[in-house]
Short mmCIF file of C-alpha atoms in Angstrom, two decimals:
data_model
loop_
_atom_site.label_atom_id
_atom_site.label_comp_id
_atom_site.label_asym_id
_atom_site.label_seq_id
_atom_site.Cartn_x
_atom_site.Cartn_y
_atom_site.Cartn_z
CA UNK H 1 -0.02 0.00 0.01
CA UNK H 2 1.66 3.20 -1.22
CA UNK H 3 1.45 6.42 0.85
CA UNK H 4 0.53 8.34 -2.35
CA UNK H 5 -2.47 7.00 -4.27
CA UNK H 6 -2.57 6.82 -8.02
CA UNK H 7 -4.98 4.99 -10.35
CA UNK H 8 -3.27 1.82 -11.50
CA UNK H 9 -4.12 2.46 -15.16
CA UNK H 10 -5.06 5.13 -17.62
CA UNK H 11 -5.53 5.20 -21.40
CA UNK H 12 -6.14 7.45 -24.32
CA UNK H 13 -5.95 7.57 -28.10
CA UNK H 14 -3.27 9.46 -29.96
CA UNK H 15 -3.85 13.23 -29.81
CA UNK H 16 -6.05 12.99 -26.78
CA UNK H 17 -5.43 14.62 -23.39
CA UNK H 18 -5.13 12.38 -20.38
CA UNK H 19 -4.76 13.19 -16.66
CA UNK H 20 -3.19 11.16 -13.94
CA UNK H 21 -4.02 11.92 -10.37
CA UNK H 22 -1.96 11.53 -7.15
CA UNK H 23 -3.62 11.81 -3.79
CA UNK H 24 -1.76 12.27 -0.53
CA UNK H 25 -2.14 13.95 2.85
CA UNK H 26 -1.06 17.05 4.77
CA UNK H 27 2.30 15.47 5.65
CA UNK H 28 3.40 15.03 2.06
CA UNK H 29 1.66 16.69 -0.85
CA UNK H 30 -0.11 19.14 1.43
CA UNK H 31 3.17 20.51 2.62
CA UNK H 32 5.79 19.73 -0.04
CA UNK H 33 6.28 19.97 -3.78
CA UNK H 34 5.29 17.04 -6.01
CA UNK H 35 7.59 15.45 -8.60
CA UNK H 36 6.55 13.19 -11.48
CA UNK H 37 8.52 10.42 -13.18
CA UNK H 38 8.05 8.52 -16.43
CA UNK H 39 9.45 5.03 -16.64
CA UNK H 40 9.66 3.26 -19.94
CA UNK H 41 9.84 -0.55 -19.92
CA UNK H 42 13.29 -1.80 -18.80
CA UNK H 43 14.65 1.64 -18.12
CA UNK H 44 15.41 3.85 -15.17
CA UNK H 45 12.78 6.46 -14.22
CA UNK H 46 13.03 9.86 -15.84
CA UNK H 47 12.14 13.11 -14.05
CA UNK H 48 9.15 14.62 -15.85
CA UNK H 49 8.07 17.40 -13.50
CA UNK H 50 9.48 18.92 -10.31
CA UNK H 51 8.12 21.48 -7.88
CA UNK H 52 4.55 20.64 -8.89
CA UNK H 53 4.58 22.15 -12.36
CA UNK H 54 8.17 22.76 -13.52
CA UNK H 55 9.60 20.81 -16.43
CA UNK H 56 13.25 19.92 -16.59
CA UNK H 57 14.95 20.95 -19.84
CA UNK H 58 14.10 18.59 -22.67
CA UNK H 59 10.69 17.59 -21.43
CA UNK H 60 8.02 18.62 -24.05
CA UNK H 61 5.46 21.18 -23.03
CA UNK H 62 2.78 18.59 -23.71
CA UNK H 63 3.39 17.55 -20.14
CA UNK H 64 2.05 19.78 -17.39
CA UNK H 65 1.60 19.46 -13.64
CA UNK H 66 -0.58 20.96 -11.01
CA UNK H 67 -1.24 20.73 -7.31
CA UNK H 68 -4.20 21.66 -5.10
CA UNK H 69 -4.29 20.93 -1.39
CA UNK H 70 -3.31 17.27 -0.86
CA UNK H 71 -3.71 16.14 -4.45
CA UNK H 72 -1.68 16.68 -7.64
CA UNK H 73 -2.16 15.90 -11.29
CA UNK H 74 -0.07 15.16 -14.35
CA UNK H 75 -1.62 16.08 -17.72
CA UNK H 76 -0.43 14.92 -21.10
CA UNK H 77 -1.85 16.56 -24.12
CA UNK H 78 -1.46 15.49 -27.72
CA UNK H 79 -0.92 11.97 -26.54
CA UNK H 80 1.69 10.00 -28.59
CA UNK H 81 2.49 6.36 -28.76
CA UNK H 82 5.82 6.93 -27.09
CA UNK H 83 4.02 8.25 -24.02
CA UNK H 84 3.08 4.72 -23.21
CA UNK H 85 4.85 4.17 -19.92
CA UNK H 86 4.48 3.90 -16.11
CA UNK H 87 4.13 7.27 -14.30
CA UNK H 88 4.97 7.84 -10.70
CA UNK H 89 4.37 10.82 -8.34
CA UNK H 90 6.76 11.46 -5.39
CA UNK H 91 7.03 13.91 -2.49
CA UNK H 92 8.77 14.34 0.79
CA UNK H 93 6.75 13.22 3.79
CA UNK H 94 7.44 15.17 6.98
CA UNK H 95 5.86 12.56 9.20
CA UNK H 96 7.83 9.63 7.75
CA UNK H 97 10.93 11.89 7.21
CA UNK H 98 11.43 10.46 3.77
CA UNK H 99 10.38 10.42 0.15
CA UNK H 100 7.17 8.62 -0.66
CA UNK H 101 6.11 7.39 -4.07
CA UNK H 102 2.76 6.70 -5.59
CA UNK H 103 2.02 3.08 -6.70
CA UNK H 104 2.38 4.08 -10.32
CA UNK H 105 -0.05 4.47 -13.18
CA UNK H 106 0.36 2.44 -16.37
CA UNK H 107 -0.58 4.55 -19.39
CA UNK H 108 -1.70 2.86 -22.49
CA UNK H 109 -2.03 4.55 -25.78
CA UNK H 110 -4.79 2.82 -27.73
CA UNK N 1 27.55 15.17 -19.02
CA UNK N 2 26.35 13.79 -15.77
CA UNK N 3 26.52 10.02 -15.46
CA UNK N 4 25.84 7.56 -12.75
CA UNK N 5 27.25 4.10 -13.50
CA UNK N 6 26.26 1.23 -11.17
CA UNK N 7 27.88 -2.08 -10.53
CA UNK N 8 26.55 -5.29 -12.10
CA UNK N 9 23.98 -7.81 -11.13
CA UNK N 10 24.47 -9.76 -7.90
CA UNK N 11 23.10 -13.05 -6.62
CA UNK N 12 23.08 -13.65 -2.80
CA UNK N 13 21.69 -16.27 -0.49
CA UNK N 14 19.20 -15.37 2.23
CA UNK N 15 20.90 -13.88 5.23
CA UNK N 16 23.84 -12.50 3.27
CA UNK N 17 24.69 -8.90 2.45
CA UNK N 18 25.15 -7.07 -0.78
CA UNK N 19 26.98 -3.87 -1.66
CA UNK N 20 26.01 -1.88 -4.76
CA UNK N 21 28.23 0.92 -6.12
CA UNK N 22 27.36 4.01 -8.05
CA UNK N 23 30.17 5.95 -9.80
CA UNK N 24 29.45 9.55 -10.59
CA UNK N 25 31.02 11.62 -13.33
CA UNK N 26 30.45 14.90 -15.09
CA UNK N 27 29.92 17.04 -11.95
CA UNK N 28 31.41 17.72 -8.51
CA UNK N 29 30.45 14.58 -6.60
CA UNK N 30 30.29 16.19 -3.18
CA UNK N 31 27.81 18.86 -4.32
CA UNK N 32 24.71 16.73 -4.69
CA UNK N 33 22.92 14.26 -2.50
CA UNK N 34 22.72 10.66 -3.66
CA UNK N 35 19.54 8.74 -2.98
CA UNK N 36 18.79 5.05 -3.40
CA UNK N 37 15.43 3.74 -4.78
CA UNK N 38 14.54 0.06 -5.39
CA UNK N 39 11.95 -1.61 -7.63
CA UNK N 40 10.91 -5.20 -7.37
CA UNK N 41 9.81 -6.90 -10.61
CA UNK N 42 6.47 -5.58 -11.73
CA UNK N 43 6.21 -3.32 -8.65
CA UNK N 44 6.51 0.40 -7.96
CA UNK N 45 9.39 2.52 -6.83
CA UNK N 46 10.47 2.38 -3.15
CA UNK N 47 12.69 5.06 -1.62
CA UNK N 48 15.49 3.69 0.64
CA UNK N 49 17.38 6.71 1.82
CA UNK N 50 19.81 9.54 1.09
CA UNK N 51 23.49 10.34 1.57
CA UNK N 52 25.30 13.65 1.57
CA UNK N 53 28.61 12.96 -0.22
CA UNK N 54 30.28 15.95 1.33
CA UNK N 55 29.56 15.24 5.01
CA UNK N 56 28.73 11.56 4.83
CA UNK N 57 25.47 12.22 6.64
CA UNK N 58 22.68 9.85 5.82
CA UNK N 59 18.93 9.34 6.29
CA UNK N 60 17.18 6.02 5.86
CA UNK N 61 13.64 4.93 5.37
CA UNK N 62 12.27 3.49 8.57
CA UNK N 63 11.78 0.09 6.86
CA UNK N 64 15.51 -0.29 6.21
CA UNK N 65 16.99 1.20 9.32
CA UNK N 66 19.34 -1.16 10.98
CA UNK N 67 20.18 -3.16 7.90
CA UNK N 68 21.17 -0.52 5.30
CA UNK N 69 24.31 1.52 5.12
CA UNK N 70 25.04 4.29 2.51
CA UNK N 71 28.64 5.36 2.26
CA UNK N 72 30.99 7.05 -0.20
CA UNK N 73 34.56 7.37 -1.34
CA UNK N 74 35.06 10.95 -2.44
CA UNK N 75 38.49 10.11 -3.94
CA UNK N 76 36.80 8.16 -6.73
CA UNK N 77 33.38 9.81 -6.76
CA UNK N 78 31.59 6.66 -5.79
CA UNK N 79 28.63 6.01 -3.62
CA UNK N 80 27.72 2.70 -2.01
CA UNK N 81 24.60 1.09 -0.67
CA UNK N 82 24.99 -2.03 1.45
CA UNK N 83 21.99 -4.05 2.49
CA UNK N 84 22.28 -6.86 5.01
CA UNK N 85 20.14 -9.79 6.29
CA UNK N 86 18.74 -10.28 2.79
CA UNK N 87 15.55 -12.12 2.17
CA UNK N 88 13.74 -13.00 -1.05
CA UNK N 89 11.69 -9.79 -0.56
CA UNK N 90 14.88 -7.82 -1.26
CA UNK N 91 15.10 -9.19 -4.80
CA UNK N 92 14.84 -5.98 -6.88
CA UNK N 93 16.56 -3.55 -9.14
CA UNK N 94 18.42 -1.00 -7.10
CA UNK N 95 18.91 2.46 -8.46
CA UNK N 96 21.06 5.32 -7.29
CA UNK N 97 19.76 8.77 -8.19
CA UNK N 98 21.28 12.26 -7.86
CA UNK N 99 19.04 14.81 -6.24
CA UNK N 100 18.46 17.96 -8.21
CA UNK N 101 19.20 19.17 -11.69
CA UNK N 102 20.50 22.16 -13.52
CA UNK N 103 18.52 24.71 -11.52
CA UNK N 104 16.47 22.80 -8.94
CA UNK N 105 17.17 20.81 -5.79
CA UNK N 106 13.89 19.82 -4.17
CA UNK N 107 13.43 16.74 -2.09
CA UNK N 108 12.37 13.81 -4.23
CA UNK N 109 13.48 15.50 -7.45
CA UNK N 110 16.05 13.22 -9.06
CA UNK N 111 17.37 14.57 -12.29
CA UNK N 112 19.86 11.74 -12.94
CA UNK N 113 19.59 8.02 -12.37
CA UNK N 114 21.99 5.09 -12.57
CA UNK N 115 21.11 2.21 -14.90
CA UNK N 116 20.03 0.03 -12.02
CA UNK N 117 21.58 -3.11 -10.50
CA UNK N 118 19.60 -6.32 -10.13
CA UNK N 119 20.04 -8.05 -6.86
CA UNK N 120 18.60 -11.55 -6.65
CA UNK N 121 18.20 -13.28 -3.31
CA UNK N 122 17.76 -17.04 -3.65
CA UNK N 123 18.80 -20.16 -1.90
#
Protein backbone atom coordinates (compact mmCIF):
# COMPACT_ATOMS: atom_id res chain seq x y z
CA UNK A 1 0.00 0.00 0.00
CA UNK A 2 1.65 3.22 -1.20
CA UNK A 3 1.45 6.42 0.81
CA UNK A 4 0.50 8.36 -2.34
CA UNK A 5 -2.50 7.01 -4.25
CA UNK A 6 -2.56 6.81 -8.04
CA UNK A 7 -4.97 5.01 -10.36
CA UNK A 8 -3.30 1.79 -11.53
CA UNK A 9 -4.10 2.45 -15.16
CA UNK A 10 -5.06 5.14 -17.64
CA UNK A 11 -5.53 5.16 -21.38
CA UNK A 12 -6.15 7.41 -24.33
CA UNK A 13 -5.94 7.57 -28.09
CA UNK A 14 -3.28 9.49 -30.01
CA UNK A 15 -3.87 13.22 -29.84
CA UNK A 16 -6.07 13.02 -26.75
CA UNK A 17 -5.44 14.64 -23.39
CA UNK A 18 -5.12 12.38 -20.37
CA UNK A 19 -4.75 13.20 -16.69
CA UNK A 20 -3.19 11.13 -13.94
CA UNK A 21 -4.03 11.93 -10.34
CA UNK A 22 -1.96 11.55 -7.18
CA UNK A 23 -3.61 11.81 -3.79
CA UNK A 24 -1.76 12.27 -0.52
CA UNK A 25 -2.11 13.95 2.84
CA UNK A 26 -1.09 17.03 4.77
CA UNK A 27 2.24 15.44 5.68
CA UNK A 28 3.38 15.00 2.08
CA UNK A 29 1.64 16.68 -0.86
CA UNK A 30 -0.10 19.13 1.43
CA UNK A 31 3.20 20.55 2.63
CA UNK A 32 5.80 19.72 -0.02
CA UNK A 33 6.27 19.95 -3.80
CA UNK A 34 5.32 17.03 -6.01
CA UNK A 35 7.57 15.42 -8.58
CA UNK A 36 6.55 13.16 -11.45
CA UNK A 37 8.52 10.42 -13.16
CA UNK A 38 8.08 8.54 -16.41
CA UNK A 39 9.43 5.01 -16.64
CA UNK A 40 9.63 3.26 -19.98
CA UNK A 41 9.84 -0.55 -19.90
CA UNK A 42 13.25 -1.80 -18.82
CA UNK A 43 14.69 1.64 -18.14
CA UNK A 44 15.39 3.86 -15.17
CA UNK A 45 12.79 6.46 -14.23
CA UNK A 46 13.07 9.88 -15.83
CA UNK A 47 12.13 13.11 -14.07
CA UNK A 48 9.18 14.63 -15.87
CA UNK A 49 8.08 17.38 -13.48
CA UNK A 50 9.48 18.94 -10.33
CA UNK A 51 8.13 21.51 -7.89
CA UNK A 52 4.55 20.62 -8.91
CA UNK A 53 4.60 22.12 -12.37
CA UNK A 54 8.16 22.75 -13.52
CA UNK A 55 9.59 20.82 -16.44
CA UNK A 56 13.27 19.90 -16.59
CA UNK A 57 14.94 20.94 -19.81
CA UNK A 58 14.11 18.60 -22.64
CA UNK A 59 10.66 17.60 -21.41
CA UNK A 60 8.02 18.61 -24.01
CA UNK A 61 5.45 21.19 -23.01
CA UNK A 62 2.76 18.58 -23.76
CA UNK A 63 3.39 17.55 -20.15
CA UNK A 64 2.03 19.76 -17.40
CA UNK A 65 1.58 19.42 -13.66
CA UNK A 66 -0.60 20.97 -11.00
CA UNK A 67 -1.27 20.70 -7.29
CA UNK A 68 -4.19 21.64 -5.09
CA UNK A 69 -4.29 20.91 -1.40
CA UNK A 70 -3.31 17.29 -0.85
CA UNK A 71 -3.68 16.19 -4.48
CA UNK A 72 -1.66 16.63 -7.62
CA UNK A 73 -2.17 15.88 -11.29
CA UNK A 74 -0.08 15.21 -14.35
CA UNK A 75 -1.64 16.06 -17.70
CA UNK A 76 -0.42 14.88 -21.07
CA UNK A 77 -1.87 16.59 -24.11
CA UNK A 78 -1.47 15.53 -27.72
CA UNK A 79 -0.93 11.95 -26.58
CA UNK A 80 1.69 10.04 -28.56
CA UNK A 81 2.49 6.34 -28.75
CA UNK A 82 5.87 6.96 -27.11
CA UNK A 83 4.08 8.25 -24.01
CA UNK A 84 3.08 4.69 -23.19
CA UNK A 85 4.88 4.12 -19.89
CA UNK A 86 4.49 3.94 -16.13
CA UNK A 87 4.11 7.26 -14.31
CA UNK A 88 4.94 7.87 -10.66
CA UNK A 89 4.38 10.81 -8.34
CA UNK A 90 6.73 11.47 -5.41
CA UNK A 91 6.99 13.90 -2.52
CA UNK A 92 8.78 14.36 0.79
CA UNK A 93 6.75 13.23 3.79
CA UNK A 94 7.47 15.20 6.97
CA UNK A 95 5.89 12.58 9.22
CA UNK A 96 7.84 9.67 7.74
CA UNK A 97 10.92 11.89 7.22
CA UNK A 98 11.48 10.45 3.78
CA UNK A 99 10.39 10.42 0.15
CA UNK A 100 7.18 8.61 -0.67
CA UNK A 101 6.10 7.42 -4.10
CA UNK A 102 2.73 6.68 -5.59
CA UNK A 103 2.03 3.13 -6.68
CA UNK A 104 2.38 4.09 -10.32
CA UNK A 105 -0.04 4.47 -13.22
CA UNK A 106 0.37 2.43 -16.38
CA UNK A 107 -0.58 4.59 -19.35
CA UNK A 108 -1.73 2.79 -22.47
CA UNK A 109 -2.01 4.56 -25.81
CA UNK A 110 -4.80 2.81 -27.70
CA UNK B 1 27.54 15.15 -19.07
CA UNK B 2 26.35 13.80 -15.76
CA UNK B 3 26.50 10.02 -15.47
CA UNK B 4 25.85 7.53 -12.72
CA UNK B 5 27.23 4.09 -13.50
CA UNK B 6 26.27 1.25 -11.19
CA UNK B 7 27.89 -2.09 -10.52
CA UNK B 8 26.55 -5.26 -12.09
CA UNK B 9 23.97 -7.84 -11.13
CA UNK B 10 24.46 -9.78 -7.92
CA UNK B 11 23.10 -13.05 -6.56
CA UNK B 12 23.04 -13.67 -2.82
CA UNK B 13 21.71 -16.28 -0.47
CA UNK B 14 19.19 -15.40 2.24
CA UNK B 15 20.90 -13.88 5.26
CA UNK B 16 23.81 -12.52 3.26
CA UNK B 17 24.70 -8.92 2.45
CA UNK B 18 25.15 -7.05 -0.83
CA UNK B 19 26.99 -3.85 -1.65
CA UNK B 20 26.05 -1.90 -4.78
CA UNK B 21 28.25 0.89 -6.11
CA UNK B 22 27.36 4.03 -8.05
CA UNK B 23 30.18 5.92 -9.75
CA UNK B 24 29.45 9.55 -10.57
CA UNK B 25 31.04 11.63 -13.29
CA UNK B 26 30.44 14.90 -15.09
CA UNK B 27 29.93 17.00 -11.96
CA UNK B 28 31.39 17.69 -8.52
CA UNK B 29 30.46 14.57 -6.58
CA UNK B 30 30.32 16.23 -3.17
CA UNK B 31 27.82 18.87 -4.25
CA UNK B 32 24.71 16.76 -4.75
CA UNK B 33 22.94 14.28 -2.50
CA UNK B 34 22.73 10.66 -3.68
CA UNK B 35 19.54 8.72 -2.97
CA UNK B 36 18.76 5.04 -3.43
CA UNK B 37 15.47 3.71 -4.80
CA UNK B 38 14.56 0.10 -5.44
CA UNK B 39 11.97 -1.62 -7.59
CA UNK B 40 10.87 -5.24 -7.37
CA UNK B 41 9.79 -6.91 -10.60
CA UNK B 42 6.43 -5.58 -11.73
CA UNK B 43 6.19 -3.32 -8.69
CA UNK B 44 6.51 0.38 -7.98
CA UNK B 45 9.39 2.53 -6.78
CA UNK B 46 10.47 2.37 -3.15
CA UNK B 47 12.72 5.03 -1.58
CA UNK B 48 15.46 3.67 0.64
CA UNK B 49 17.40 6.70 1.83
CA UNK B 50 19.81 9.54 1.11
CA UNK B 51 23.47 10.33 1.60
CA UNK B 52 25.28 13.65 1.56
CA UNK B 53 28.60 12.92 -0.21
CA UNK B 54 30.27 15.97 1.33
CA UNK B 55 29.54 15.23 4.99
CA UNK B 56 28.74 11.54 4.80
CA UNK B 57 25.48 12.22 6.62
CA UNK B 58 22.68 9.80 5.84
CA UNK B 59 18.95 9.33 6.30
CA UNK B 60 17.19 6.02 5.86
CA UNK B 61 13.60 4.96 5.38
CA UNK B 62 12.30 3.45 8.59
CA UNK B 63 11.75 0.12 6.85
CA UNK B 64 15.48 -0.28 6.19
CA UNK B 65 16.97 1.22 9.33
CA UNK B 66 19.34 -1.17 10.99
CA UNK B 67 20.20 -3.13 7.89
CA UNK B 68 21.17 -0.53 5.28
CA UNK B 69 24.32 1.57 5.10
CA UNK B 70 25.01 4.29 2.53
CA UNK B 71 28.62 5.36 2.26
CA UNK B 72 30.97 7.02 -0.20
CA UNK B 73 34.55 7.36 -1.37
CA UNK B 74 35.06 10.95 -2.44
CA UNK B 75 38.46 10.11 -3.95
CA UNK B 76 36.81 8.17 -6.76
CA UNK B 77 33.37 9.83 -6.72
CA UNK B 78 31.60 6.62 -5.81
CA UNK B 79 28.60 6.04 -3.59
CA UNK B 80 27.75 2.68 -2.04
CA UNK B 81 24.61 1.07 -0.67
CA UNK B 82 25.00 -2.03 1.47
CA UNK B 83 21.97 -4.05 2.51
CA UNK B 84 22.29 -6.88 5.02
CA UNK B 85 20.15 -9.77 6.30
CA UNK B 86 18.76 -10.27 2.81
CA UNK B 87 15.51 -12.13 2.19
CA UNK B 88 13.72 -13.00 -1.02
CA UNK B 89 11.68 -9.81 -0.57
CA UNK B 90 14.86 -7.83 -1.26
CA UNK B 91 15.08 -9.17 -4.82
CA UNK B 92 14.81 -6.00 -6.88
CA UNK B 93 16.56 -3.53 -9.14
CA UNK B 94 18.43 -0.98 -7.04
CA UNK B 95 18.89 2.51 -8.47
CA UNK B 96 21.08 5.34 -7.32
CA UNK B 97 19.75 8.78 -8.16
CA UNK B 98 21.22 12.25 -7.87
CA UNK B 99 19.05 14.82 -6.21
CA UNK B 100 18.46 17.96 -8.24
CA UNK B 101 19.23 19.15 -11.70
CA UNK B 102 20.51 22.21 -13.53
CA UNK B 103 18.50 24.69 -11.52
CA UNK B 104 16.50 22.81 -8.95
CA UNK B 105 17.18 20.80 -5.80
CA UNK B 106 13.91 19.86 -4.18
CA UNK B 107 13.45 16.73 -2.08
CA UNK B 108 12.35 13.81 -4.22
CA UNK B 109 13.49 15.47 -7.45
CA UNK B 110 16.06 13.22 -9.05
CA UNK B 111 17.39 14.58 -12.30
CA UNK B 112 19.86 11.77 -12.91
CA UNK B 113 19.63 8.04 -12.36
CA UNK B 114 21.99 5.10 -12.59
CA UNK B 115 21.12 2.26 -14.92
CA UNK B 116 20.06 0.02 -12.03
CA UNK B 117 21.60 -3.09 -10.48
CA UNK B 118 19.59 -6.28 -10.17
CA UNK B 119 20.02 -8.03 -6.84
CA UNK B 120 18.60 -11.53 -6.66
CA UNK B 121 18.22 -13.28 -3.32
CA UNK B 122 17.77 -17.00 -3.69
CA UNK B 123 18.80 -20.13 -1.89
